[in-house]
PDB file of C-alpha atoms in Angstrom:
ATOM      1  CA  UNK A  11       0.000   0.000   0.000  1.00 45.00           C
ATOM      2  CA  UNK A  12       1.767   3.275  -0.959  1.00 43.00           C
ATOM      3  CA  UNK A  13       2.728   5.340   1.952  1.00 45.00           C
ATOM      4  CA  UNK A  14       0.280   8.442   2.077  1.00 39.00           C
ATOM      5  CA  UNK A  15       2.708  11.535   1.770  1.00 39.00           C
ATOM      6  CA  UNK A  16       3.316  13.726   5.217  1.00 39.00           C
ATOM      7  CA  UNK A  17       1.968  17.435   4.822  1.00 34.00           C
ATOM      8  CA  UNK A  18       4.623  19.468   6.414  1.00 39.00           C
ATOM      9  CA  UNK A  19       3.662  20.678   9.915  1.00 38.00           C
ATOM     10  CA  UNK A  20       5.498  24.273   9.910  1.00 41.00           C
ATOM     11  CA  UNK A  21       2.728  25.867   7.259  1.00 43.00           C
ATOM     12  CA  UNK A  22       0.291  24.594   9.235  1.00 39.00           C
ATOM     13  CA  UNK A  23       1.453  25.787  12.142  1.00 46.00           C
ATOM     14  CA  UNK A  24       1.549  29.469  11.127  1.00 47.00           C
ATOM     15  CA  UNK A  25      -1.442  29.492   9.573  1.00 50.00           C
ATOM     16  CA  UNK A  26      -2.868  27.500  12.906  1.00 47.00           C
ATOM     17  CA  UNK A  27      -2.863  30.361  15.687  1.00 46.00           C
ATOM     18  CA  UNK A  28      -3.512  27.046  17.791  1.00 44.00           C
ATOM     19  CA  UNK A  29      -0.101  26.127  17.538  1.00 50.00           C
ATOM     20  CA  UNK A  30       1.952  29.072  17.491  1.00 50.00           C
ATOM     21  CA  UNK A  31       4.175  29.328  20.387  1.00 52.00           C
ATOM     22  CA  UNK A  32       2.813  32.470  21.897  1.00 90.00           C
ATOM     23  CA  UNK A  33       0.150  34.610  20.071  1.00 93.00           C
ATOM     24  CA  UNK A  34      -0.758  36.997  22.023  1.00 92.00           C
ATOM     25  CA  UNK A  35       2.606  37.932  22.411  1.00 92.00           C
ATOM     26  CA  UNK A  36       3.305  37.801  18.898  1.00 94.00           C
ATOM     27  CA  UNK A  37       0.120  39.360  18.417  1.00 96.00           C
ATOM     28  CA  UNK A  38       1.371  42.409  20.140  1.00 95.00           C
ATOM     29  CA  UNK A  39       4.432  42.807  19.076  1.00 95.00           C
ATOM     30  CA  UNK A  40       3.352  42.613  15.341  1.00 97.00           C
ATOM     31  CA  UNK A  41       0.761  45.438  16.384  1.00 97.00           C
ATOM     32  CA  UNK A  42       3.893  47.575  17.851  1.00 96.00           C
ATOM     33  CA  UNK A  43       5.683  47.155  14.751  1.00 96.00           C
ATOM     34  CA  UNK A  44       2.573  48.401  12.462  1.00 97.00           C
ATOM     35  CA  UNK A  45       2.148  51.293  15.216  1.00 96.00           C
ATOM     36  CA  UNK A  46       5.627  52.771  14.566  1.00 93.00           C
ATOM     37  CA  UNK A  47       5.124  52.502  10.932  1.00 94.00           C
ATOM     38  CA  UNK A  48       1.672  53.758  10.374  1.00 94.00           C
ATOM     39  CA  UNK A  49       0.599  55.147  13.315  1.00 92.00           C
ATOM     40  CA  UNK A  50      -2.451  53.373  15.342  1.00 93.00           C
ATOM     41  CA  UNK A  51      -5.062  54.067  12.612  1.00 92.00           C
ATOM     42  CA  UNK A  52      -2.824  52.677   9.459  1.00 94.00           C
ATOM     43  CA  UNK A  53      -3.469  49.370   9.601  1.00 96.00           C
ATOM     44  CA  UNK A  54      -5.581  46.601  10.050  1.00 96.00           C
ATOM     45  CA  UNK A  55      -6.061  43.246  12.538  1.00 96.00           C
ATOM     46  CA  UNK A  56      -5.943  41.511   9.003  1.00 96.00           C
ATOM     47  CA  UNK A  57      -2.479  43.135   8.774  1.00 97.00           C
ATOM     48  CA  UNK A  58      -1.460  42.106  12.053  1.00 97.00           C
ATOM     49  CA  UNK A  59      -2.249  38.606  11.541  1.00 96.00           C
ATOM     50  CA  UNK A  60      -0.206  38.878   8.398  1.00 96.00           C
ATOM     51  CA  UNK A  61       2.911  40.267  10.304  1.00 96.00           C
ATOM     52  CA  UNK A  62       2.707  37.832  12.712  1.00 95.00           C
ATOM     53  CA  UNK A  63       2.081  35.186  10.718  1.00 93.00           C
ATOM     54  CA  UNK A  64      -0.895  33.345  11.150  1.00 93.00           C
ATOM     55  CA  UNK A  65      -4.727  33.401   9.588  1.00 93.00           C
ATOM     56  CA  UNK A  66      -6.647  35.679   9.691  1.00 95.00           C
ATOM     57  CA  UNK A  67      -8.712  34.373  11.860  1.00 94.00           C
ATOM     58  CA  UNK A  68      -6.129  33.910  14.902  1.00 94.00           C
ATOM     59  CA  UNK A  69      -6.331  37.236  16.427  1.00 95.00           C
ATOM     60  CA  UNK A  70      -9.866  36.688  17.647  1.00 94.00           C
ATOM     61  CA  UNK A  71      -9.053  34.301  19.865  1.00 92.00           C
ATOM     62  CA  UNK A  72      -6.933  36.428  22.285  1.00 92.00           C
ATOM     63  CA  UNK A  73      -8.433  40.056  20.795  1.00 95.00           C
ATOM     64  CA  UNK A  74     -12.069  41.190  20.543  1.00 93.00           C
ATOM     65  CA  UNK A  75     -11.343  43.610  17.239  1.00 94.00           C
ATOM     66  CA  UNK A  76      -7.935  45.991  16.962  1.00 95.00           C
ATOM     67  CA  UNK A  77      -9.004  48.265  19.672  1.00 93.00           C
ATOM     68  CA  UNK A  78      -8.849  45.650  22.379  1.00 94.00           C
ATOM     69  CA  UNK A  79      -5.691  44.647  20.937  1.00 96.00           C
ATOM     70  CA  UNK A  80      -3.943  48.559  20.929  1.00 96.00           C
ATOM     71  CA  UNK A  81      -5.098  48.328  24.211  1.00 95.00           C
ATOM     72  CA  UNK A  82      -3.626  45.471  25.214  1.00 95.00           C
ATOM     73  CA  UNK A  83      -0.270  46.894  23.871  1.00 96.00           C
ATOM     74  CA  UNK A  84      -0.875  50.169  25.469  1.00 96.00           C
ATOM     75  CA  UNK A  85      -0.980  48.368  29.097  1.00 96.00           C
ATOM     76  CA  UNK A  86       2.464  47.076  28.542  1.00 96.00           C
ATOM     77  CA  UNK A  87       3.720  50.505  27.441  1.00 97.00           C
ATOM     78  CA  UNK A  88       2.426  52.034  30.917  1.00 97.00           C
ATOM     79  CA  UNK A  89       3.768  49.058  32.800  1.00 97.00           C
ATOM     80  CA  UNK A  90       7.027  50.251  31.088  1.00 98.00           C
ATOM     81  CA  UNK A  91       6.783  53.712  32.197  1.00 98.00           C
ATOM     82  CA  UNK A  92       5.420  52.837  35.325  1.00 97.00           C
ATOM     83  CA  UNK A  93       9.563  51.003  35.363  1.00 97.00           C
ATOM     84  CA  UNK A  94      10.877  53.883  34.387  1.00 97.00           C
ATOM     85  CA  UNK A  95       9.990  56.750  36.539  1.00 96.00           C
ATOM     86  CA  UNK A  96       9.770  53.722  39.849  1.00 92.00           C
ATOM     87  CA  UNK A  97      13.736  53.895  38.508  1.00 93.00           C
ATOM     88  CA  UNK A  98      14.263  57.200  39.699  1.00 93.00           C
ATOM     89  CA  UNK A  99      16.258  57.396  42.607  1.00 79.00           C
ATOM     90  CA  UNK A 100      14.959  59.251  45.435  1.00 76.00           C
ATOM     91  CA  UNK A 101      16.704  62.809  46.144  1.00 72.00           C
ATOM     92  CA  UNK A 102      17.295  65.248  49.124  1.00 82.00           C
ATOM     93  CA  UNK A 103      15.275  67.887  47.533  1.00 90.00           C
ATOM     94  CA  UNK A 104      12.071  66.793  46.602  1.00 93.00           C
ATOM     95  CA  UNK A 105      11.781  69.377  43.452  1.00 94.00           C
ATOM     96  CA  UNK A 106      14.949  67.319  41.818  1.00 94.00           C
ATOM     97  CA  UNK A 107      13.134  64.296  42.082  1.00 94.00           C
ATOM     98  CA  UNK A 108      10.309  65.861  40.408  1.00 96.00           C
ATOM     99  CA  UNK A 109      12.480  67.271  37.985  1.00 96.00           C
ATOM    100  CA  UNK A 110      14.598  63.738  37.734  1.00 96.00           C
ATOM    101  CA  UNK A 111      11.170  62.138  36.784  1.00 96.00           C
ATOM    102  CA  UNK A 112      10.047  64.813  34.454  1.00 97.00           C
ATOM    103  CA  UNK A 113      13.550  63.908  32.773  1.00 97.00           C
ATOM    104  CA  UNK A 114      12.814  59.871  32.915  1.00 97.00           C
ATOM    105  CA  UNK A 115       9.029  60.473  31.166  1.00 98.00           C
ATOM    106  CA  UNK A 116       9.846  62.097  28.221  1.00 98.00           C
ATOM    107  CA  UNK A 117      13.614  60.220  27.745  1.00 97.00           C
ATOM    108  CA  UNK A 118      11.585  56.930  27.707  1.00 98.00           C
ATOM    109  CA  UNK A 119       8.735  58.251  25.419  1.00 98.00           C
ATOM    110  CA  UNK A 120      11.023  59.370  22.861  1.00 96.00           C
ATOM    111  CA  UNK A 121      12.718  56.184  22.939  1.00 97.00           C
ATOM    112  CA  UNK A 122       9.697  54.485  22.448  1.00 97.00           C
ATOM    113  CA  UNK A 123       7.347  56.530  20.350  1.00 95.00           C
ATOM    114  CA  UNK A 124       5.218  53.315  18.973  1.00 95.00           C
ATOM    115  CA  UNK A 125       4.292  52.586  22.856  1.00 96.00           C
ATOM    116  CA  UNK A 126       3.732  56.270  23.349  1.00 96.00           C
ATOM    117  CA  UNK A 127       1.384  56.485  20.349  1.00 94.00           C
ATOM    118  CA  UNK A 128      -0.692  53.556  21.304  1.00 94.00           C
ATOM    119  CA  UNK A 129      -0.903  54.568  24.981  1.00 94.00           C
ATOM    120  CA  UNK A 130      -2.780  58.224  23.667  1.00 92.00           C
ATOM    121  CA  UNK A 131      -3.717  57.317  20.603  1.00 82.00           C
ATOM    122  CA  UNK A 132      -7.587  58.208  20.286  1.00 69.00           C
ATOM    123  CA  UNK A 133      -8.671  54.572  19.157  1.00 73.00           C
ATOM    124  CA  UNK A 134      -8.167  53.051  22.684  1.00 74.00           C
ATOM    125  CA  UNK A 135     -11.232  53.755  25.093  1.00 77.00           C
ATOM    126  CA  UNK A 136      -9.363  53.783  28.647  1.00 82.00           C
ATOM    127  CA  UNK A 137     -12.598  53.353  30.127  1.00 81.00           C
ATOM    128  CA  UNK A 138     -13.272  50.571  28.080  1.00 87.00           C
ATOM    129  CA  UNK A 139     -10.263  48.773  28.994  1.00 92.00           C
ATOM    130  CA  UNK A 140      -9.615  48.163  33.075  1.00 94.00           C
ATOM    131  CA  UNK A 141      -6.152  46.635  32.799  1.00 95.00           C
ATOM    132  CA  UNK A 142      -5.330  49.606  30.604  1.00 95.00           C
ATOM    133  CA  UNK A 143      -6.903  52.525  32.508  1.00 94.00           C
ATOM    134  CA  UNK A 144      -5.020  51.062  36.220  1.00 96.00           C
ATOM    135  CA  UNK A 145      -1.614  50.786  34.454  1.00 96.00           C
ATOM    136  CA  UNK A 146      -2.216  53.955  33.448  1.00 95.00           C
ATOM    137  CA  UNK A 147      -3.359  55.515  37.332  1.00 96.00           C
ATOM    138  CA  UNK A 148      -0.127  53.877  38.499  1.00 95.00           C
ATOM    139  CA  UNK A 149       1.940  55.997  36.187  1.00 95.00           C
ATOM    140  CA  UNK A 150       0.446  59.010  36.881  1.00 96.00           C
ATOM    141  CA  UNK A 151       0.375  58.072  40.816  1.00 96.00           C
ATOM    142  CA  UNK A 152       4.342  58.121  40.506  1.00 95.00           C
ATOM    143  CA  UNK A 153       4.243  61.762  39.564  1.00 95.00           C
ATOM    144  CA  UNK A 154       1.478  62.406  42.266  1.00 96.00           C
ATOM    145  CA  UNK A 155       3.409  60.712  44.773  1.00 95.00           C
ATOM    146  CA  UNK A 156       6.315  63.198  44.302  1.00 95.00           C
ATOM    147  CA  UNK A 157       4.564  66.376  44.251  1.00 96.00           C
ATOM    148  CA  UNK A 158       2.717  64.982  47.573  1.00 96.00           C
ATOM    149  CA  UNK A 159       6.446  64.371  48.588  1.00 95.00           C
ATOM    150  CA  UNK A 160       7.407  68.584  48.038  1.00 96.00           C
ATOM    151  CA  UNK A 161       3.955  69.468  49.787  1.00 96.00           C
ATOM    152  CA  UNK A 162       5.182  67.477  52.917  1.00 96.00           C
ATOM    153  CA  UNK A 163       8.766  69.125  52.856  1.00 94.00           C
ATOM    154  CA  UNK A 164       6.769  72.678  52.447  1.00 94.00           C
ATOM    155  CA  UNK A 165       8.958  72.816  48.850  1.00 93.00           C
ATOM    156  CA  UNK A 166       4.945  73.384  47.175  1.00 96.00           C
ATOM    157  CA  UNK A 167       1.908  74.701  48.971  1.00 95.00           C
ATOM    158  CA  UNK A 168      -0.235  72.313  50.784  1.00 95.00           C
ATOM    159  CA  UNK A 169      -3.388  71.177  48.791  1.00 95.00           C
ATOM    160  CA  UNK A 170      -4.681  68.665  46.104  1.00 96.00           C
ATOM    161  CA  UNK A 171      -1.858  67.589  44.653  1.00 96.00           C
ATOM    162  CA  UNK A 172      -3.342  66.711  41.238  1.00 96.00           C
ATOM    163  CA  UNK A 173      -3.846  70.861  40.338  1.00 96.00           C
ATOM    164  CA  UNK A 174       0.322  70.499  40.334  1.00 97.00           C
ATOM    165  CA  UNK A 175       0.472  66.926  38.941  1.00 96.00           C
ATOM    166  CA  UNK A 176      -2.036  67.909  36.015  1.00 96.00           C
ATOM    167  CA  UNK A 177      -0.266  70.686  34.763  1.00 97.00           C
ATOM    168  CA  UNK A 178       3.154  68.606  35.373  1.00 97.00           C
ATOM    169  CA  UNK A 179       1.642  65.772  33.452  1.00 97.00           C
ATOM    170  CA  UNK A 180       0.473  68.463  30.492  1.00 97.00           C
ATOM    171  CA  UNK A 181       3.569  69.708  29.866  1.00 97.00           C
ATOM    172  CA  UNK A 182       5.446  66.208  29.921  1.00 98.00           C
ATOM    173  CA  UNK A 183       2.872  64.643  27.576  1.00 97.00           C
ATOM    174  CA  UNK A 184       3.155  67.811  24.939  1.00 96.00           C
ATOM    175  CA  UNK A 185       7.297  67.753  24.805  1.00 96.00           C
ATOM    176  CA  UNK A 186       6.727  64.292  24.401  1.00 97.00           C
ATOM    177  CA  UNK A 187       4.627  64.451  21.754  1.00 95.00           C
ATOM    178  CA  UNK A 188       6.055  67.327  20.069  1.00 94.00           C
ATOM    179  CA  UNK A 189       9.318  65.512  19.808  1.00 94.00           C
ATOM    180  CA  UNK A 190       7.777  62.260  18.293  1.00 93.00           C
ATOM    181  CA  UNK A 191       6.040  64.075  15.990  1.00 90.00           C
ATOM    182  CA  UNK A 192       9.116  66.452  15.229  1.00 88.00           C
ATOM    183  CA  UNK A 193       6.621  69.339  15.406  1.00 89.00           C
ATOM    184  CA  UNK A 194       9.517  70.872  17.706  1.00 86.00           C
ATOM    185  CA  UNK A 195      12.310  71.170  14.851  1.00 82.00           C
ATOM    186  CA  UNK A 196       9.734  72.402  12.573  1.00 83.00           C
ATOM    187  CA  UNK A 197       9.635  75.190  14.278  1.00 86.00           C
ATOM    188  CA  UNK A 198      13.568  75.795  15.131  1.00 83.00           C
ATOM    189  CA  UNK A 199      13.696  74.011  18.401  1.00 84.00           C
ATOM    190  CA  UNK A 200      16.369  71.689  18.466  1.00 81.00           C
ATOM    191  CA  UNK A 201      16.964  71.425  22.705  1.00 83.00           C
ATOM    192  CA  UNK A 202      17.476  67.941  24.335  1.00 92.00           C
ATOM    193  CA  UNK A 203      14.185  66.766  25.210  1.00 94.00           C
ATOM    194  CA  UNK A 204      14.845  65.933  29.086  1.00 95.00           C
ATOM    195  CA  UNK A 205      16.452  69.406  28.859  1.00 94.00           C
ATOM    196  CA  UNK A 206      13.154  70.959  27.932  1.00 95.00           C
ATOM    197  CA  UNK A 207      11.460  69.203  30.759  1.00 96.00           C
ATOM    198  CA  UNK A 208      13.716  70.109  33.270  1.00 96.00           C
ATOM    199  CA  UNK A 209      13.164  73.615  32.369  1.00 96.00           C
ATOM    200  CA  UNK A 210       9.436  73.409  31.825  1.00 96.00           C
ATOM    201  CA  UNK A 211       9.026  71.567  35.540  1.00 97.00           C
ATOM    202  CA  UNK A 212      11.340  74.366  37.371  1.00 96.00           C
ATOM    203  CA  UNK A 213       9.332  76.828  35.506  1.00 96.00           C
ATOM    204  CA  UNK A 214       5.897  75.095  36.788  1.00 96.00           C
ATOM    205  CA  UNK A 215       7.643  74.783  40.404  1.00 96.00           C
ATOM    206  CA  UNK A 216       8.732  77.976  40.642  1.00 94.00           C
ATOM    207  CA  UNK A 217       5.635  79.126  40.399  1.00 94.00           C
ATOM    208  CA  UNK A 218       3.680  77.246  41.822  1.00 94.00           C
ATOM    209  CA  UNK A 219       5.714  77.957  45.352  1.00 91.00           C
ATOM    210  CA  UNK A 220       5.633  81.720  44.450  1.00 85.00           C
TER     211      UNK A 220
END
């Protein structure tokens, strides 16, 4: 009886989301890659699925539709950031460390402008998301916790200290973006972007203790 000939398993395989070795990973990381290159509104789960080799179909099993899935790699950019400005090391003056993590925000958003986009790109709901909008909190709560810090040392005035982390956060978010979207050489400014922080948060500082 002839031998019945052996379909190769490695097609299969990428075609079978089943049987790749991690998808949602690869998911994700196929969706960063088509974030940087397009922007969060260039492309399509279709296109992920193609990037990351498998059907078309594959996504669906970890991902609801692309939004779910930006939002998904928008979590892991916060967690990231979260890393980042946790990384800062504490300092005698509390304004420094404020300053230090003003530095750390934008130095790791610039360096990673596909997370950035994702994380505040208009497609993801926050609210629709719960992993997404608490990775997001505990970012922010980093900042908060160091204003709170310069309240307690008398650096700031004593009050809510979101009406100085808002206004910190506003000014970190728009270098950021400025730089990524190189809106800020456009325009003749060509200053470090950590520099620009620095001088933007002991601008706010300043006179916000004044």
């Amino acid at each position: 009886m002839p031998r019945r000939e052996k379909i190769p398993e490695t097609s299969a395989k990428r075609r079978d989301g089943y049987h790749h070795g991690d998808l949602k990973r690869a998911l994700t990381e196929a969706a960063l890659g088509l974030v940087n290159e397009k922007g969060p509104k260039g492309f399509t789960l279709r296109e992920v699925a193609r990037r990351a080799g498998v059907s078309a179909a594959a996504p669906y099993r970890h991902f609801a539709d692309k939004a779910e899935l930006l939002a998904a790699v928008a979590t892991r950019g916060f967690i990231q950031l979260h890393d980042a400005l946790g990384a800062v090391g504490s300092a005698t003056d509390p304004s420094k460390r404020v300053i230090d993590m003003g530095r750390a925000y934008v130095l790791w958003a610039v360096t990673h402008p596909d997370y950035y986009q994702a994380m505040f790109g208009a497609e993801t709901n926050k609210g629709d998301h719960p992993e997404l909008l608490t990775a997001g909190e505990r970012a922010f709560d980093d900042l908060l916790e160091a204003i709170t810090r310069c309240q307690d040392a008398h650096v700031l005035p004593s009050g809510d200290p979101r009406e100085v982390a808002g206004p910190a956060w506003s000014l970190l978010h728009g270098i950021a973006s400025l730089t990524i979207g190189r809106d800020l050489t456009h325009v003749g400014i060509r200053d470090d972007p950590p520099a620009l922080a620095d001088r933007a948060l002991s601008a706010l500082l300043f006179a916000t203790s004044h």
